[in-house]
Short mmCIF file of C-alpha atoms and ligand atoms in Angstrom, two decimals:
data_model
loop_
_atom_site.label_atom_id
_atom_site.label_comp_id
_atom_site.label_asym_id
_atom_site.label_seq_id
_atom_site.Cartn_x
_atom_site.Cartn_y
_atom_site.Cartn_z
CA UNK A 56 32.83 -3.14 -1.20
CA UNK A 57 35.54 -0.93 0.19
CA UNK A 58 35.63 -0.54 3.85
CA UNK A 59 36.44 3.00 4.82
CA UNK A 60 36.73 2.63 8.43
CA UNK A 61 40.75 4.71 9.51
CA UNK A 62 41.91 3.71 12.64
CA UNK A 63 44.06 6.35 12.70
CA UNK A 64 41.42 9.10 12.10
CA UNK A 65 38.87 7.04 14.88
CA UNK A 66 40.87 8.00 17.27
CA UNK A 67 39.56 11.86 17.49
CA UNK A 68 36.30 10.76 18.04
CA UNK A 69 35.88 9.97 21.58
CA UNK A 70 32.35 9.95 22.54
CA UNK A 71 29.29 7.74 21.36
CA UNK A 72 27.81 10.43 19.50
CA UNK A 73 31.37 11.58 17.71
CA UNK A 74 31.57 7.61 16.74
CA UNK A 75 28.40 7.40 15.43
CA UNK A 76 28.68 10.53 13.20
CA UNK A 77 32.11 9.09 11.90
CA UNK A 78 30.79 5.59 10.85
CA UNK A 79 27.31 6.93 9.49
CA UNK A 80 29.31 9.48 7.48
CA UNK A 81 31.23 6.36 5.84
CA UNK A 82 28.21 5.06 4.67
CA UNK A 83 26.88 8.02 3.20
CA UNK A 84 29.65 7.94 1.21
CA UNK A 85 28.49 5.23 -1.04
CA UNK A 86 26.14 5.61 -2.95
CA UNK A 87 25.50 2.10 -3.27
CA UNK A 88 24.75 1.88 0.43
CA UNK A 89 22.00 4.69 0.36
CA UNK A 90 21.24 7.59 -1.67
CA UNK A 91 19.26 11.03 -0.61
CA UNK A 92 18.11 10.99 2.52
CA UNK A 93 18.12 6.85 2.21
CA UNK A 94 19.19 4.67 5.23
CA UNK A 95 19.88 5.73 8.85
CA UNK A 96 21.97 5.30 11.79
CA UNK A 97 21.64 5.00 15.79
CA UNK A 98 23.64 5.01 19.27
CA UNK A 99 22.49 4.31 22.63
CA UNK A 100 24.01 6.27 25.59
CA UNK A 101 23.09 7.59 28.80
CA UNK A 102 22.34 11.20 29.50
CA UNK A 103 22.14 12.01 32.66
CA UNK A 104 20.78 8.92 33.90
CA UNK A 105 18.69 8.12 30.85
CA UNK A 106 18.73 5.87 28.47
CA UNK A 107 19.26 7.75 25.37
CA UNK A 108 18.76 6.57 21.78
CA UNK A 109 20.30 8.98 19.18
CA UNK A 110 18.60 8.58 15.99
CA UNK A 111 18.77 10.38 12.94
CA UNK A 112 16.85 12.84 12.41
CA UNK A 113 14.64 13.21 9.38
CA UNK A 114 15.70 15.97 6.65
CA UNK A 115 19.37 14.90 7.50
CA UNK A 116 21.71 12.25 4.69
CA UNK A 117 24.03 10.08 6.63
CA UNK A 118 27.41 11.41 4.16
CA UNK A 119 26.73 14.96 5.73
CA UNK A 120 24.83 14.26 8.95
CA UNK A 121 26.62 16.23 12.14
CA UNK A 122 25.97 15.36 16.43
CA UNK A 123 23.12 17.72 16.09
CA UNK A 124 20.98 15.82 12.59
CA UNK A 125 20.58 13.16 15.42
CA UNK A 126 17.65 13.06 17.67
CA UNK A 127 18.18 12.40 21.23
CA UNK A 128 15.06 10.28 22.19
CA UNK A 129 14.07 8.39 25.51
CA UNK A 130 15.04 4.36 24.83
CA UNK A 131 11.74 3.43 27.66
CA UNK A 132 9.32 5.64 25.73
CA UNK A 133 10.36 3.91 22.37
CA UNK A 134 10.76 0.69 23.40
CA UNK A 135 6.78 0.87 25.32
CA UNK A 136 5.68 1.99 21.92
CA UNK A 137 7.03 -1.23 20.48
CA UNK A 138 4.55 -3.16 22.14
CA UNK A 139 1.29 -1.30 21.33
CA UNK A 140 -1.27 -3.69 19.38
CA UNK A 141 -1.76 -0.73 16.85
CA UNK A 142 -0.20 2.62 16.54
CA UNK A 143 -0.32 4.51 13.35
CA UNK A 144 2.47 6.65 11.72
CA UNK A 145 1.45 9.94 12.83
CA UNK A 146 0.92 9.07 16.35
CA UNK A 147 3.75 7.43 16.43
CA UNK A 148 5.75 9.98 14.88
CA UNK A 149 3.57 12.86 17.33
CA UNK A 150 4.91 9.86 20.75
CA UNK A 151 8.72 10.04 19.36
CA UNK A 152 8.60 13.79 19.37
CA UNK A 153 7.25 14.10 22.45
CA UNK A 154 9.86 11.86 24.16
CA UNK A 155 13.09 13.82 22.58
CA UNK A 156 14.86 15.42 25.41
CA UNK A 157 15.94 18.43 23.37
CA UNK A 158 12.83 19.84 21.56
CA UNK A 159 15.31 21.80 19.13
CA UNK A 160 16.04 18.37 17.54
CA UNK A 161 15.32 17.12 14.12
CA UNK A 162 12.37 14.80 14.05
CA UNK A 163 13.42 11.16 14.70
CA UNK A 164 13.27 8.62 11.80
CA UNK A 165 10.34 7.01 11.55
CA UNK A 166 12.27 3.75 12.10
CA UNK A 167 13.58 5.08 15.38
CA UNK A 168 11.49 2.32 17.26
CA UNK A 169 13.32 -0.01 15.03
CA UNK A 170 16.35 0.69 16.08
CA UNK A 171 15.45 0.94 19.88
CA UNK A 172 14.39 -2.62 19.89
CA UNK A 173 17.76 -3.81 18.52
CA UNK A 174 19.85 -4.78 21.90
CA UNK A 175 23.29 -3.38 21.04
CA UNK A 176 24.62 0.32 21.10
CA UNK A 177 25.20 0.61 17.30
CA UNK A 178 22.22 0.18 14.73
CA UNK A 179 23.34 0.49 11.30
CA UNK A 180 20.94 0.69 8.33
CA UNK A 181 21.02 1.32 4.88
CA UNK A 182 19.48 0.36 1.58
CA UNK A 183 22.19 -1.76 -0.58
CA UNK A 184 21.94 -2.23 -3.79
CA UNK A 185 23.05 -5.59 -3.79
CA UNK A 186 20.71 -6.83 -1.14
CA UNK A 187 17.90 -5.15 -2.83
CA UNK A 188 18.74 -6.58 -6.25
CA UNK A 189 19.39 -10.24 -4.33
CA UNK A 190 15.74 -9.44 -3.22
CA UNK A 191 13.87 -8.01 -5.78
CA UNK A 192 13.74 -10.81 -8.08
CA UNK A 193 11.21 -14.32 -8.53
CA UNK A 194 13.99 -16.03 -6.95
CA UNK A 195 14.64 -12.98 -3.93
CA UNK A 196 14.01 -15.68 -1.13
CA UNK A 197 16.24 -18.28 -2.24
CA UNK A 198 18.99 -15.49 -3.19
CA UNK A 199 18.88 -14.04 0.08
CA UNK A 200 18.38 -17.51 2.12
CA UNK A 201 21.46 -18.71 0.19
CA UNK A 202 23.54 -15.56 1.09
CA UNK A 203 22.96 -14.72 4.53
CA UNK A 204 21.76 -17.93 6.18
CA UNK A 205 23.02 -16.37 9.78
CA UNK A 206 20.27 -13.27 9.29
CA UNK A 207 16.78 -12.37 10.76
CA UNK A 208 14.81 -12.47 7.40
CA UNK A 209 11.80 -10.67 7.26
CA UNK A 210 9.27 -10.28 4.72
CA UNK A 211 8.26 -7.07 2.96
CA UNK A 212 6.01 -5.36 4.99
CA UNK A 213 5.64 -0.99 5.15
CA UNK A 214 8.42 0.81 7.05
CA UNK A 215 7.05 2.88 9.99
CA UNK A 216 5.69 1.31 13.11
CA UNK A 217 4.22 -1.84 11.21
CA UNK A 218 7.56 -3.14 10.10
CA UNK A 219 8.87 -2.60 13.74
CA UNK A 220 5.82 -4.49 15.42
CA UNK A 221 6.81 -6.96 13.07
CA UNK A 222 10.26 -7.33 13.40
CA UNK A 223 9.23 -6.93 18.01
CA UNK A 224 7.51 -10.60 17.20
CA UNK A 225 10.15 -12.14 15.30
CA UNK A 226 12.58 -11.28 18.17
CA UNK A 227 10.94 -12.47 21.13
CA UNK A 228 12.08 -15.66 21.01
CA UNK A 229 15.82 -15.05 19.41
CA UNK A 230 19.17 -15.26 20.82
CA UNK A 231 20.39 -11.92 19.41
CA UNK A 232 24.16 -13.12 19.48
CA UNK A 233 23.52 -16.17 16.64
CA UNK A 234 22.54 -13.63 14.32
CA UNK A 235 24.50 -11.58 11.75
CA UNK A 236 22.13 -8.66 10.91
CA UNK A 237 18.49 -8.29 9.98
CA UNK A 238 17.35 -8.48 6.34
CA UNK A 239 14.30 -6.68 5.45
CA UNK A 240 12.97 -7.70 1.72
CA UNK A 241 12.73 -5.81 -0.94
CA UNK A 242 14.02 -2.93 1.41
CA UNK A 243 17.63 -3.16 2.84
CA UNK A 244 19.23 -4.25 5.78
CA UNK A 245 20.63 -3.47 9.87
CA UNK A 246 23.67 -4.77 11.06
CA UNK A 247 24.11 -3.98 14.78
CA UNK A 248 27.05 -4.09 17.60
CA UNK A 249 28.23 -2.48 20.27
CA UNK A 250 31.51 -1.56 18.55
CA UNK A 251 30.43 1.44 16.39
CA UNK A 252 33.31 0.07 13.78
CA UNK A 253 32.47 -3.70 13.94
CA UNK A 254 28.87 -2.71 13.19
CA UNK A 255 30.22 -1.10 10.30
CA UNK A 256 32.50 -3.63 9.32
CA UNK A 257 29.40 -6.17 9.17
CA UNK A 258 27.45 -3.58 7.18
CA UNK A 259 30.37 -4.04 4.49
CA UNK A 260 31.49 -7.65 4.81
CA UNK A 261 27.05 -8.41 4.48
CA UNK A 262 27.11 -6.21 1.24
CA UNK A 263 30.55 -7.78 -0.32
CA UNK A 264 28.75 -11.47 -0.10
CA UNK A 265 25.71 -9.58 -1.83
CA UNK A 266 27.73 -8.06 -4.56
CA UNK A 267 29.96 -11.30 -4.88
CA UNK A 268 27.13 -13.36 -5.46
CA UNK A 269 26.13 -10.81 -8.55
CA UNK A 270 29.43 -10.90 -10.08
CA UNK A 271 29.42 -14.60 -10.31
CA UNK A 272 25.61 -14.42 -11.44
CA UNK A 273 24.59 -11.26 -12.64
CA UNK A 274 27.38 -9.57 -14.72
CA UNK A 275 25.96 -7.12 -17.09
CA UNK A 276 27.84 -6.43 -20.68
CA UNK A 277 25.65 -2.95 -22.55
CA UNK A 278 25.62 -2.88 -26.03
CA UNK A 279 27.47 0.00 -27.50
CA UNK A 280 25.77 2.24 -29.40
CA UNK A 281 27.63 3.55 -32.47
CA UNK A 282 26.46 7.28 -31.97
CA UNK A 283 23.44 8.59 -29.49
CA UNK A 284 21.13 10.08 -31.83
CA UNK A 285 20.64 13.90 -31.16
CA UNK A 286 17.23 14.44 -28.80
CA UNK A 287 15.17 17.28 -28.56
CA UNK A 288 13.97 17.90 -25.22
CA UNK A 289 12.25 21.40 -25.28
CA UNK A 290 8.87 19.63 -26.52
CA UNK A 291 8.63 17.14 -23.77
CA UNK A 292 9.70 19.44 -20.97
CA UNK A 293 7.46 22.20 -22.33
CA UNK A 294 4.48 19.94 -22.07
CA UNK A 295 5.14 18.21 -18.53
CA UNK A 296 5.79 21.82 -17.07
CA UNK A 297 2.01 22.39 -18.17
CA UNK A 298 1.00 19.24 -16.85
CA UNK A 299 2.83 20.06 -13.41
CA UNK A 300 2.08 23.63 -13.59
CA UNK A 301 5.34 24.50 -12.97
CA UNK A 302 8.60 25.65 -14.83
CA UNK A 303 10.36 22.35 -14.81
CA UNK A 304 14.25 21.68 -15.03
CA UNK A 305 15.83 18.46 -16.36
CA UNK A 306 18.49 15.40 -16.68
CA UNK A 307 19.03 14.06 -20.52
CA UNK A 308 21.22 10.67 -19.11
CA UNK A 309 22.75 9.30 -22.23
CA UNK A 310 25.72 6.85 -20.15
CA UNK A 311 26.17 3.51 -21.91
CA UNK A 312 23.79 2.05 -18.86
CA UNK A 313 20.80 4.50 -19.87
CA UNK A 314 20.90 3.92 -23.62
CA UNK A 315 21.84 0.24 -23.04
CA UNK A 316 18.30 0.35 -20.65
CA UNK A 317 16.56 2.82 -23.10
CA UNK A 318 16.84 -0.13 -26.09
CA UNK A 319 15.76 -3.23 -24.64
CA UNK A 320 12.65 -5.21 -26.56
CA UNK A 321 9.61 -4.72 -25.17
CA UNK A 322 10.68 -1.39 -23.69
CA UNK A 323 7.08 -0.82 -21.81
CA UNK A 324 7.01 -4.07 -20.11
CA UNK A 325 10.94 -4.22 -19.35
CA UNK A 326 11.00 -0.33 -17.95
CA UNK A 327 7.49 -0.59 -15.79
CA UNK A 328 8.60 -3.42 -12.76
CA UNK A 329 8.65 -0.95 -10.05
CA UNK A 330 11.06 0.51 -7.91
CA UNK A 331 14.15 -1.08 -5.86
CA UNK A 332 13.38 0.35 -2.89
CA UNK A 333 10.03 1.32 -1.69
CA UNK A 334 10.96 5.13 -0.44
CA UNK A 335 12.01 5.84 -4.27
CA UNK A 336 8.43 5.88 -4.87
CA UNK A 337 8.14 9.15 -3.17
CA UNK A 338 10.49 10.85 -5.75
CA UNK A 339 10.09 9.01 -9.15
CA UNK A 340 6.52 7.38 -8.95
CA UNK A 341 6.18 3.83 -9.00
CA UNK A 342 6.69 3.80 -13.14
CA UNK A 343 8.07 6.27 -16.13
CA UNK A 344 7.14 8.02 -18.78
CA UNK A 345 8.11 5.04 -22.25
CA UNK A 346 8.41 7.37 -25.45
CA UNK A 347 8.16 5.36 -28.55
CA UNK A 348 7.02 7.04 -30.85
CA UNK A 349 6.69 10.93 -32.26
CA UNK A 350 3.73 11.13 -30.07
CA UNK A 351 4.65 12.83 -26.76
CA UNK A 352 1.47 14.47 -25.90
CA UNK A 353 -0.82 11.11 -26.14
CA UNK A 354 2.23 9.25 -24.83
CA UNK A 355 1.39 11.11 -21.72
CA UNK A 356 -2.02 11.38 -21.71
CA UNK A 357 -2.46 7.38 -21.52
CA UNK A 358 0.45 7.55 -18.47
CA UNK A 359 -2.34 9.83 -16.91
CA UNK A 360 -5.22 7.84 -17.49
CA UNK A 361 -3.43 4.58 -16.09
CA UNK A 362 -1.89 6.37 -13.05
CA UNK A 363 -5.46 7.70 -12.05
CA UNK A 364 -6.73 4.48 -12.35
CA UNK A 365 -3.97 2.96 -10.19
CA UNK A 366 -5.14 5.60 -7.69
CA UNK A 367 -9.24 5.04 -7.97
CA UNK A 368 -8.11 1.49 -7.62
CA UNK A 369 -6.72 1.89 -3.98
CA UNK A 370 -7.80 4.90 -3.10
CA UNK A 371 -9.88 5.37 0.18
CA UNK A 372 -10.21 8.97 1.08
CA UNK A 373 -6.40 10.12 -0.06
CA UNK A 374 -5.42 12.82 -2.22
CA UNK A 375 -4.23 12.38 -5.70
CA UNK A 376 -1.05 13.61 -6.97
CA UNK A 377 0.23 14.76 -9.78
CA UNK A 378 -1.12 12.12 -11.87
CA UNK A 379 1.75 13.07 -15.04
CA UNK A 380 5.59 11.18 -14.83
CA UNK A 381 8.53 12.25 -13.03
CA UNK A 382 11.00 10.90 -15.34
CA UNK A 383 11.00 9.36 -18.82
CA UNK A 384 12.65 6.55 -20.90
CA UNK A 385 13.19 7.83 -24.12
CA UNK A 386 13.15 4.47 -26.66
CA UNK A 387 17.36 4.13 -27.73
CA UNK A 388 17.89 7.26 -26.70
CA UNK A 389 18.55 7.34 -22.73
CA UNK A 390 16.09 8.98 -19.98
CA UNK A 391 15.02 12.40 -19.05
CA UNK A 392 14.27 13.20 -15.05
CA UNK A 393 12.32 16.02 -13.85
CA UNK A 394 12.59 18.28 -11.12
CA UNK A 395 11.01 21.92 -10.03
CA UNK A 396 14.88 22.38 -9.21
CA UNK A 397 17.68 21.26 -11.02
CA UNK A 398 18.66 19.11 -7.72
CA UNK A 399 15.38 17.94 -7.80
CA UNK A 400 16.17 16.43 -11.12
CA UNK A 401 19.37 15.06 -10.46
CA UNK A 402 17.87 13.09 -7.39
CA UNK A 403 15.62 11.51 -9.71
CA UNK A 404 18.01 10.34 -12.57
CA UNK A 405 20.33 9.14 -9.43
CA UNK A 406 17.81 6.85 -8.10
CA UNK A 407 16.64 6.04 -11.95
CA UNK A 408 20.41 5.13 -12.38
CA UNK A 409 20.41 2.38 -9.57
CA UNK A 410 17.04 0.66 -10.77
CA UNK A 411 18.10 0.79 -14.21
CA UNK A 412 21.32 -1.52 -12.72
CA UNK A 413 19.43 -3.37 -10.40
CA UNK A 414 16.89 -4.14 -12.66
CA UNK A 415 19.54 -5.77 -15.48
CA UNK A 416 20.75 -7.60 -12.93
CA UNK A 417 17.64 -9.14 -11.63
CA UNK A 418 17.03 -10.58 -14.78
CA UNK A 419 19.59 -12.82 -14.75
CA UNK A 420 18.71 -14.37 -11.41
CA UNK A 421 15.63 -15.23 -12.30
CA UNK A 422 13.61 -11.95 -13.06
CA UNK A 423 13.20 -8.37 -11.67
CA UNK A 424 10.71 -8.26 -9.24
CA UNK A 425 9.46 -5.26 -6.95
CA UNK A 426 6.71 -5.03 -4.38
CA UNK A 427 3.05 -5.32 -5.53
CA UNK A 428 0.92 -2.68 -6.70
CA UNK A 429 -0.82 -2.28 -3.33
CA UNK A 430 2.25 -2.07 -1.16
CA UNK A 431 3.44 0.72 -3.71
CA UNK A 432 0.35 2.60 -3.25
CA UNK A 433 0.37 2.20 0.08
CA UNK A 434 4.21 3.69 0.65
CA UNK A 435 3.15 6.46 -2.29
CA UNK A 436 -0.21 7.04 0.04
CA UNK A 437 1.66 7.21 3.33
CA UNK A 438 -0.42 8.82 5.60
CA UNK A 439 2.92 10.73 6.85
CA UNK A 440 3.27 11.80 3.19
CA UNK A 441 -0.31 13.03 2.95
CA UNK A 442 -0.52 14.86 5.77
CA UNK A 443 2.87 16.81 4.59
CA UNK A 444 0.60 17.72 1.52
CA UNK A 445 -2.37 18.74 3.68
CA UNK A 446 -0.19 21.36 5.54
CA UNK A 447 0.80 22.81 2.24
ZN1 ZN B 934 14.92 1.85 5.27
#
């Protein structure tokens, strides 16, 4: 992977905060590194006596984020909340507000506590492919062990304050300077310095082993199709806008990676392994829409039947969404995303395009593997999530 860092151009940027924009703004700019809103970034300073942890703030993507997407929260409140017995997400996300010293501020990420509890100035954090696809696979401890045997790894467990009660244990009793990063499974990983470019640089030089270990392993050849049969979209889109109530635009992806994806055997069991990161969820669902056959309106009927059962199945007291696909796998054809915007739409056959990569390479270290059904309901179910669909 290409580092990005100009020494030349560092130069302008003299303060913490300029640094910190600079470097997360190079990681933004792969999309292999995070996509949409994936991933984010933090600097520690002192403001006017206080320790000061700038985090970014939510609604904010690291290739565009400015000083002001970054939340300028109180290190002692964050850290305090690190050593609660139980917190959950919307307190803690209710206690990180509450301790910003600029109320005009984005919200914090909800890994800002995270990032507080990492002892050096620069926390970098994003979602690599190549980690994830290391991870997300039967052999994703081995892979990862074998890789980065100077990391912190830690097991899947849901972002928010869980993962960084979790990862508070794990650290009490290690010597922060014999480790290389942090390597969260099936999720991504933080490098950390206090050089805003050498925490960079071991972002990139963690993700080159990744994605030198899949060359070697993992190359992918896609069968070329002679001619990509015409498709005729207006009856599947007609009937999903019913289903969703809403006029709905779309993304036909025909690449050689979609059709190679959209004509593998077994097309329902190959396409349906969940996704490669768990925030995807939030945008595609945890599975597609597999056309086979002529018969779109039964083909989504049964998705419908088996998502509601999915949600009776670990449902408590939550409410159920939209129980019809957000993007489809057309059999040797390609796939078809759905959005209420075009952008919308895009997002989805972005992050379709990454699992569709990951997922090919997966299976040829040993098998494509996501979190379990639960933990996808869970991250689906967020209570954070929910409660943004009981305001509306
Ligand atoms: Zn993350």
């Amino acid at each position: 992977m290409k580092n990005l860092y100009d020494i030349q151009k560092a130069t302008n940027f003299t303060t913490d905060l300029q640094l910190r924009v600079y470097t997360s703004n190079l990681l933004g700019k792969s999309d292999e590194l995070v996509l949409h809103g994936g991933g984010n970034t933090s600097v520690k300073t002192v403001i006017d006596g206080e320790d000061i942890l700038y985090v970014k703030g939510s609604g904010w993507d690291l290739v565009s984020i400015k000083e002001e997407g970054f939340a300028p929260v109180k290190l002692s409140t964050l850290l305090n909340m690190a050593k609660l017995e139980q917190l959950s997400d919307s307190d803690m996300v209710s206690g990180q507000k509450e301790a910003m010293i600029d109320s005009s501020a984005p919200n914090p990420s909800v890994e800002a506590i995270l990032h507080a509890i990492i002892p050096y100035k620069f926390v970098d954090h994003t979602h690599s492919d190549a980690i994830v696809t290391l991870s997300n696979s039967f052999n994703g401890e081995q892979n990862i062990q074998q890789v980065f045997p100077n990391f912190l790894i830690v097991p899947y467990v849901m972002p928010g304050f869980i993962l960084a009660q979790t990862i508070y244990k794990m650290i009490q009793n290690i010597d922060f300077e014999s480790i290389d990063g942090i390597i969260l499974h099936n999720h991504g990983i933080f490098t950390f310095d206090n050089d805003a470019k050498k925490s960079y640089d071991k972002m990139i030089d963690a993700v080159t082993l990744a994605e030198q270990f899949l060359e070697k392993n993992a190359s992918i050849e896609f069968t070329q199709k002679k001619n990509s049969k015409p498709f005729d979209t207006k009856e599947i889109v007609e009937l999903l806008s019913k289903e969703k109530n809403t006029p709905l635009f779309f993304n036909l992806n025909q690449t050689p990676l979609a059709q190679h994806y959209a004509s593998q055997d077994n097309l329902k069991e190959f396409t349906t392994r969940g996704v490669l990161t768990p925030e995807h969820i939030i945008r595609t669902k945890r599975v597609p829409l597999i056309v086979e056959n002529n018969n779109i309106l039964q083909t989504i009927t049964k998705y419908k039947e088996s998502y509601i059962q999915y949600f009776k199945r670990f449902s408590s007291d939550e409410i159920c969404l939209n129980p019809s696909p957000n993007y489809a796998i057309i059999k040797n054809i390609g796939i078809i995303s759905f959005g209420k915007t075009q952008k919308e739409a895009n997002i989805i056959n972005d992050i379709a395009e990454h699992t569709m990569l990951a997922v090919l390479r997966a299976d040829k270290i040993g098998g494509y593997k996501s979190i379990s059904l639960k933990d996808s309901f869970e991250m689906e179910y967020w209570e954070l999530e929910q409660a943004k669909l009981k305001r509306v």
